[in-house]
Each structure stands twice: as C-alpha cells, then as structure tokens.
Short mmCIF file of C-alpha atoms in Angstrom, two decimals:
data_model
loop_
_atom_site.label_atom_id
_atom_site.label_comp_id
_atom_site.label_asym_id
_atom_site.label_seq_id
_atom_site.Cartn_x
_atom_site.Cartn_y
_atom_site.Cartn_z
CA MET F 1 -22.63 24.84 -12.03
CA LYS F 2 -22.61 27.37 -9.21
CA GLY F 3 -24.01 24.83 -6.79
CA ALA F 4 -21.32 22.32 -7.70
CA LEU F 5 -18.63 24.79 -6.70
CA LEU F 6 -19.78 24.46 -3.08
CA MET F 7 -18.17 21.02 -2.96
CA LEU F 8 -14.76 22.38 -4.04
CA ARG F 9 -12.44 24.73 -2.28
CA PRO F 10 -11.73 28.02 -4.08
CA SER F 11 -9.26 27.36 -6.87
CA ILE F 12 -6.17 29.47 -7.33
CA SER F 13 -6.19 31.17 -10.71
CA HIS F 14 -3.24 30.74 -13.04
CA ALA F 15 -2.26 34.40 -12.63
CA ASP F 16 -2.22 34.08 -8.84
CA PHE F 17 -0.23 30.85 -9.11
CA LEU F 18 2.45 32.53 -11.24
CA GLN F 19 2.69 35.37 -8.79
CA ARG F 20 3.11 33.02 -5.82
CA LEU F 21 5.57 30.90 -7.77
CA ASP F 22 7.87 33.83 -8.57
CA SER F 23 7.77 34.93 -4.95
CA ALA F 24 8.58 31.43 -3.68
CA LEU F 25 11.43 30.91 -6.15
CA CYS F 26 13.10 34.11 -4.97
CA GLY F 27 13.26 32.70 -1.45
CA LEU F 28 15.00 29.43 -2.36
CA ASP F 29 18.44 28.70 -0.97
CA SER F 30 21.52 28.18 -3.12
CA SER F 31 21.19 24.37 -3.26
CA GLN F 32 17.58 24.52 -4.52
CA THR F 33 18.48 27.25 -7.00
CA LEU F 34 21.22 25.02 -8.36
CA ARG F 35 18.71 22.19 -8.86
CA LEU F 36 16.31 24.58 -10.59
CA ASN F 37 18.97 25.43 -13.17
CA SER F 38 19.25 21.79 -14.28
CA ASP F 39 17.65 20.82 -17.60
CA GLU F 40 14.99 18.63 -16.00
CA PHE F 41 13.77 21.26 -13.56
CA ARG F 42 13.98 24.10 -16.07
CA LEU F 43 11.68 22.17 -18.40
CA ALA F 44 9.34 21.44 -15.47
CA LEU F 45 9.24 25.14 -14.60
CA HIS F 46 8.44 25.98 -18.21
CA LYS F 47 5.54 23.49 -18.20
CA VAL F 48 3.85 24.79 -15.05
CA ARG F 49 4.18 28.36 -16.36
CA ALA F 50 2.77 27.53 -19.79
CA ILE F 51 -0.11 25.20 -18.82
CA ASN F 52 -3.13 27.21 -17.72
CA LEU F 53 -5.50 24.98 -15.74
CA ASP F 54 -8.26 27.57 -15.30
CA PRO F 55 -10.45 26.05 -18.09
CA ALA F 56 -10.37 22.69 -16.27
CA VAL F 57 -11.99 24.04 -13.10
CA PRO F 58 -15.60 24.14 -14.45
CA ILE F 59 -15.24 20.61 -15.86
CA VAL F 60 -13.88 19.17 -12.62
CA SER F 61 -16.35 21.03 -10.44
CA SER F 62 -19.27 19.46 -12.32
CA LEU F 63 -18.03 16.01 -11.26
CA TYR F 64 -18.47 16.71 -7.53
CA SER F 65 -21.61 16.70 -5.45
CA THR F 66 -23.15 19.85 -3.99
CA ARG F 67 -23.13 18.33 -0.51
CA GLY F 68 -20.43 17.05 1.77
CA ARG F 69 -16.97 18.12 2.80
CA PRO F 70 -15.26 20.52 0.34
CA ALA F 71 -12.74 18.76 -1.87
CA ALA F 72 -9.20 19.85 -2.63
CA ASP F 73 -8.24 22.44 -5.21
CA PRO F 74 -8.23 20.47 -8.48
CA THR F 75 -5.58 22.71 -10.08
CA LEU F 76 -3.02 21.67 -7.45
CA VAL F 77 -3.75 17.97 -7.99
CA LEU F 78 -3.68 18.25 -11.78
CA ARG F 79 -0.44 20.23 -11.77
CA SER F 80 1.09 17.69 -9.41
CA LEU F 81 0.10 14.84 -11.75
CA ILE F 82 1.63 16.68 -14.71
CA LEU F 83 4.94 16.97 -12.87
CA MET F 84 4.72 13.37 -11.73
CA PHE F 85 4.71 12.15 -15.33
CA HIS F 86 7.33 14.72 -16.28
CA PHE F 87 9.78 13.25 -13.76
CA GLY F 88 8.98 9.71 -14.89
CA GLU F 89 7.15 8.59 -11.75
CA THR F 90 4.25 6.18 -12.24
CA SER F 91 3.37 5.45 -8.61
CA ILE F 92 1.18 8.01 -6.87
CA GLN F 93 2.28 6.77 -3.46
CA LYS F 94 5.98 7.16 -4.30
CA TRP F 95 5.35 10.57 -5.82
CA HIS F 96 3.46 11.64 -2.70
CA ASP F 97 6.36 10.53 -0.49
CA ARG F 98 8.77 12.40 -2.71
CA LEU F 99 6.73 15.60 -2.51
CA GLU F 100 6.69 15.50 1.27
CA HIS F 101 10.49 15.80 1.44
CA ASP F 102 11.21 18.01 -1.60
CA VAL F 103 10.63 21.74 -1.15
CA LEU F 104 11.34 22.58 -4.79
CA LEU F 105 8.79 20.09 -6.13
CA LYS F 106 6.13 21.36 -3.74
CA THR F 107 6.84 24.91 -4.91
CA LEU F 108 6.45 23.97 -8.57
CA CYS F 109 3.14 22.24 -7.82
CA GLY F 110 1.85 25.31 -6.01
CA TYR F 111 1.74 23.87 -2.49
CA THR F 112 2.54 26.30 0.30
CA HIS F 113 1.92 24.12 3.35
CA ARG F 114 0.60 20.55 3.52
CA ILE F 115 0.16 18.47 0.41
CA HIS F 116 -2.98 16.51 -0.41
CA ALA F 117 -3.43 12.92 0.68
CA VAL F 118 -2.92 10.03 -1.72
CA ASN F 119 -6.66 9.28 -1.82
CA THR F 120 -7.27 12.77 -3.22
CA TYR F 121 -5.35 11.86 -6.37
CA TYR F 122 -7.25 8.62 -6.86
CA SER F 123 -10.58 10.34 -6.24
CA LEU F 124 -9.94 12.94 -8.94
CA ILE F 125 -8.71 10.35 -11.45
CA ASP F 126 -11.78 8.22 -10.76
CA ARG F 127 -14.13 11.13 -11.47
CA LEU F 128 -12.30 12.09 -14.66
CA TYR F 129 -12.57 8.53 -15.97
CA GLN F 130 -16.28 8.47 -15.26
CA TRP F 131 -16.66 11.71 -17.22
CA ALA F 132 -14.41 10.88 -20.22
CA ILE F 133 -14.57 7.11 -20.71
CA PRO F 134 -17.69 4.90 -20.80
CA ASP F 135 -17.96 2.46 -17.94
CA SER F 136 -18.23 -0.44 -20.38
CA ILE F 137 -14.72 0.24 -21.71
CA LEU F 138 -12.85 0.86 -18.48
CA PRO F 139 -14.69 0.67 -15.12
CA ALA F 140 -13.95 3.53 -12.77
CA GLU F 141 -13.03 1.24 -9.88
CA LYS F 142 -9.89 0.21 -11.80
CA ASN F 143 -8.36 3.54 -10.77
CA ARG F 144 -8.98 3.19 -7.06
CA ARG F 145 -6.15 2.76 -4.65
CA PRO F 146 -5.33 -0.95 -4.27
CA GLU F 147 -6.29 -2.40 -0.92
CA LYS F 148 -3.70 -4.06 1.27
CA LYS F 149 -3.97 -7.81 1.51
CA LYS F 150 -4.78 -9.13 4.97
CA LYS F 151 -2.33 -11.62 6.38
CA PRO F 152 -3.79 -14.96 7.55
CA LYS F 153 -4.06 -15.37 11.29
CA GLY F 154 -2.09 -17.98 13.18
CA LYS F 155 1.56 -18.79 13.62
CA ARG F 156 3.47 -19.66 10.50
CA GLY F 157 5.08 -23.10 10.33
CA ARG F 158 3.08 -24.49 13.23
CA LYS F 159 2.15 -28.13 12.71
CA PRO F 160 -1.16 -29.51 13.98
CA LYS F 161 -1.04 -31.70 17.06
CA ASN F 162 -1.46 -35.45 16.70
CA SER F 163 -4.87 -36.76 17.53
CA ALA F 164 -5.49 -38.85 20.63
CA ASP F 165 -6.04 -42.02 18.58
CA GLU F 166 -2.64 -41.75 16.89
CA THR F 167 -0.86 -40.89 20.15
CA ASN F 168 -2.28 -43.77 22.16
CA ARG F 169 -2.03 -46.32 19.38
CA GLU F 170 0.08 -49.30 20.36
CA ALA F 171 3.19 -50.09 18.35
CA PRO F 172 3.17 -53.31 16.29
CA VAL F 173 5.20 -56.24 17.66
CA ASP F 174 7.23 -58.64 15.59
CA GLN F 175 7.64 -62.42 16.32
CA SER F 176 10.66 -61.90 18.61
CA GLY F 177 8.50 -59.91 21.01
CA SER F 178 10.29 -56.56 20.59
CA PRO F 179 8.31 -53.54 19.50
CA GLU F 180 8.90 -52.28 15.98
CA PRO F 181 10.26 -48.74 15.44
CA THR F 182 7.53 -46.15 15.66
CA ARG F 183 6.86 -43.15 13.47
CA LYS F 184 7.59 -39.62 14.61
CA GLY F 185 5.02 -38.45 17.14
CA GLU F 186 3.98 -41.97 18.27
CA LYS F 187 4.71 -43.33 21.75
CA LEU F 188 6.71 -46.52 22.12
CA ASN F 189 4.72 -49.21 23.93
CA LEU F 190 7.19 -51.13 26.10
CA ASN F 191 4.53 -53.53 27.38
CA PRO F 192 2.86 -55.06 24.27
CA PRO F 193 -0.18 -57.27 24.90
CA GLY F 194 0.55 -60.95 25.56
CA LEU F 195 4.08 -60.40 26.94
CA PRO F 196 5.15 -59.83 30.58
CA PRO F 197 6.57 -56.41 31.45
CA PRO F 198 10.38 -56.20 31.45
CA TRP F 199 10.63 -55.68 35.23
CA ARG F 200 8.46 -58.77 35.91
CA SER F 201 10.62 -61.05 33.73
CA ARG F 202 13.74 -59.85 35.54
CA LEU F 203 12.15 -60.56 38.93
CA VAL F 204 11.29 -64.11 37.88
CA ARG F 205 14.90 -64.76 36.86
CA VAL F 206 16.21 -63.51 40.24
CA LYS F 207 13.88 -65.80 42.20
CA SER F 208 14.84 -68.82 40.12
CA ILE F 209 18.52 -68.22 40.86
#
C-alpha cells in the first residue's frame, strides 16, 4: 500500500479541504456570493462539506502502479464528479469546460489553480470499474473517452473523370447522316465514318456552281 502511494500525488485531507474552502469563500465577490446563496449551490456546498473522501484514498491508491508519472489527487476528481451529477451534467467534457470558466465551481471542488484534464476523469473511472465490476459484465474500455472519427480524404462532391474510351467514342449516326445527341461528357463527332466532312461538301457545291 505504501508503494502504491508513490504513483499518486499527496491527497488533501478533508480537514484541510474545509479550511481552504472557508478561506476561499470569504474572498468571493458579491456576484459569486449571491450565486452561493441560491438553493442549488447551498445544497452543493452542504454535500462537499458532509462527504469525507479520506477513506477512498487507500482504495484508489491501490489501483495505480508504483512506477510512472504521479497521478492527480483522487479526492479532487471524485469531488468534481459528485458536483457534476449534482448539477445534472452527464458529459465530462462539458463539465470540464464549465469548470474552466466558473470560479465558484472550482472553489467547491477544491481546485486552487489549474483543473485536471478530461483524460484524468476517464482514467479514474476506468480503474474504479476494473476494481468494482467484473470484466465479463462491463468491460473497462467502455468508459474510455470516445475517439474522434477521422474524415475521409479527398474533395467532397468531386466526380471521377471519364475514361479515355468513353471520351473518344464516336457518336452513333442515324440514316439521315446527322449524328445523334450525345450523353453528358461525350464529344460530338462531326465527321462520322463514311460521310464527307462538312467543309468538303460545301467546297464541292461551290465548284459545281
């Protein structure tokens, strides 16, 4: 257990969190204080005060390796997830974007500076599922962040060019000797086989006159 703690950053105890929270709430401006007095935020404040996450630290620390880069404080991530469901948000990405621009929410979560990345949330959820639920019931990869679909290369709406055989194909000729209408993309053959070119027939008429 002690070795596993090397992979995690030192967690803030619940007593230290309450002390920092009271200090941060005293420094809020009037607009944030007004929001804090609303029913939704007062209930959220009551939850983060009442829920002690210290017993969860040994459980979460056992899910991490003893080697590698130290992970984030699990109490901050868990408290953030509790508030996410409290405010009715089901998307971690949207909740993360909301935290970045809301000072009051960051204060209730316990963040003092930068918030954790979105992948940190998915990583913790993945480890908790591996610990609590058998892999045969719900695979852990179901909780990973969905990958973005790659767009197909090439210009959209571009039609393929006609082949050389279709382009150079001669237009059919009816009995009168005039070429039939061609399809789109085909060249009109003005000199069908077996008939003199138009300019030659005109020259013959001029000489006869």
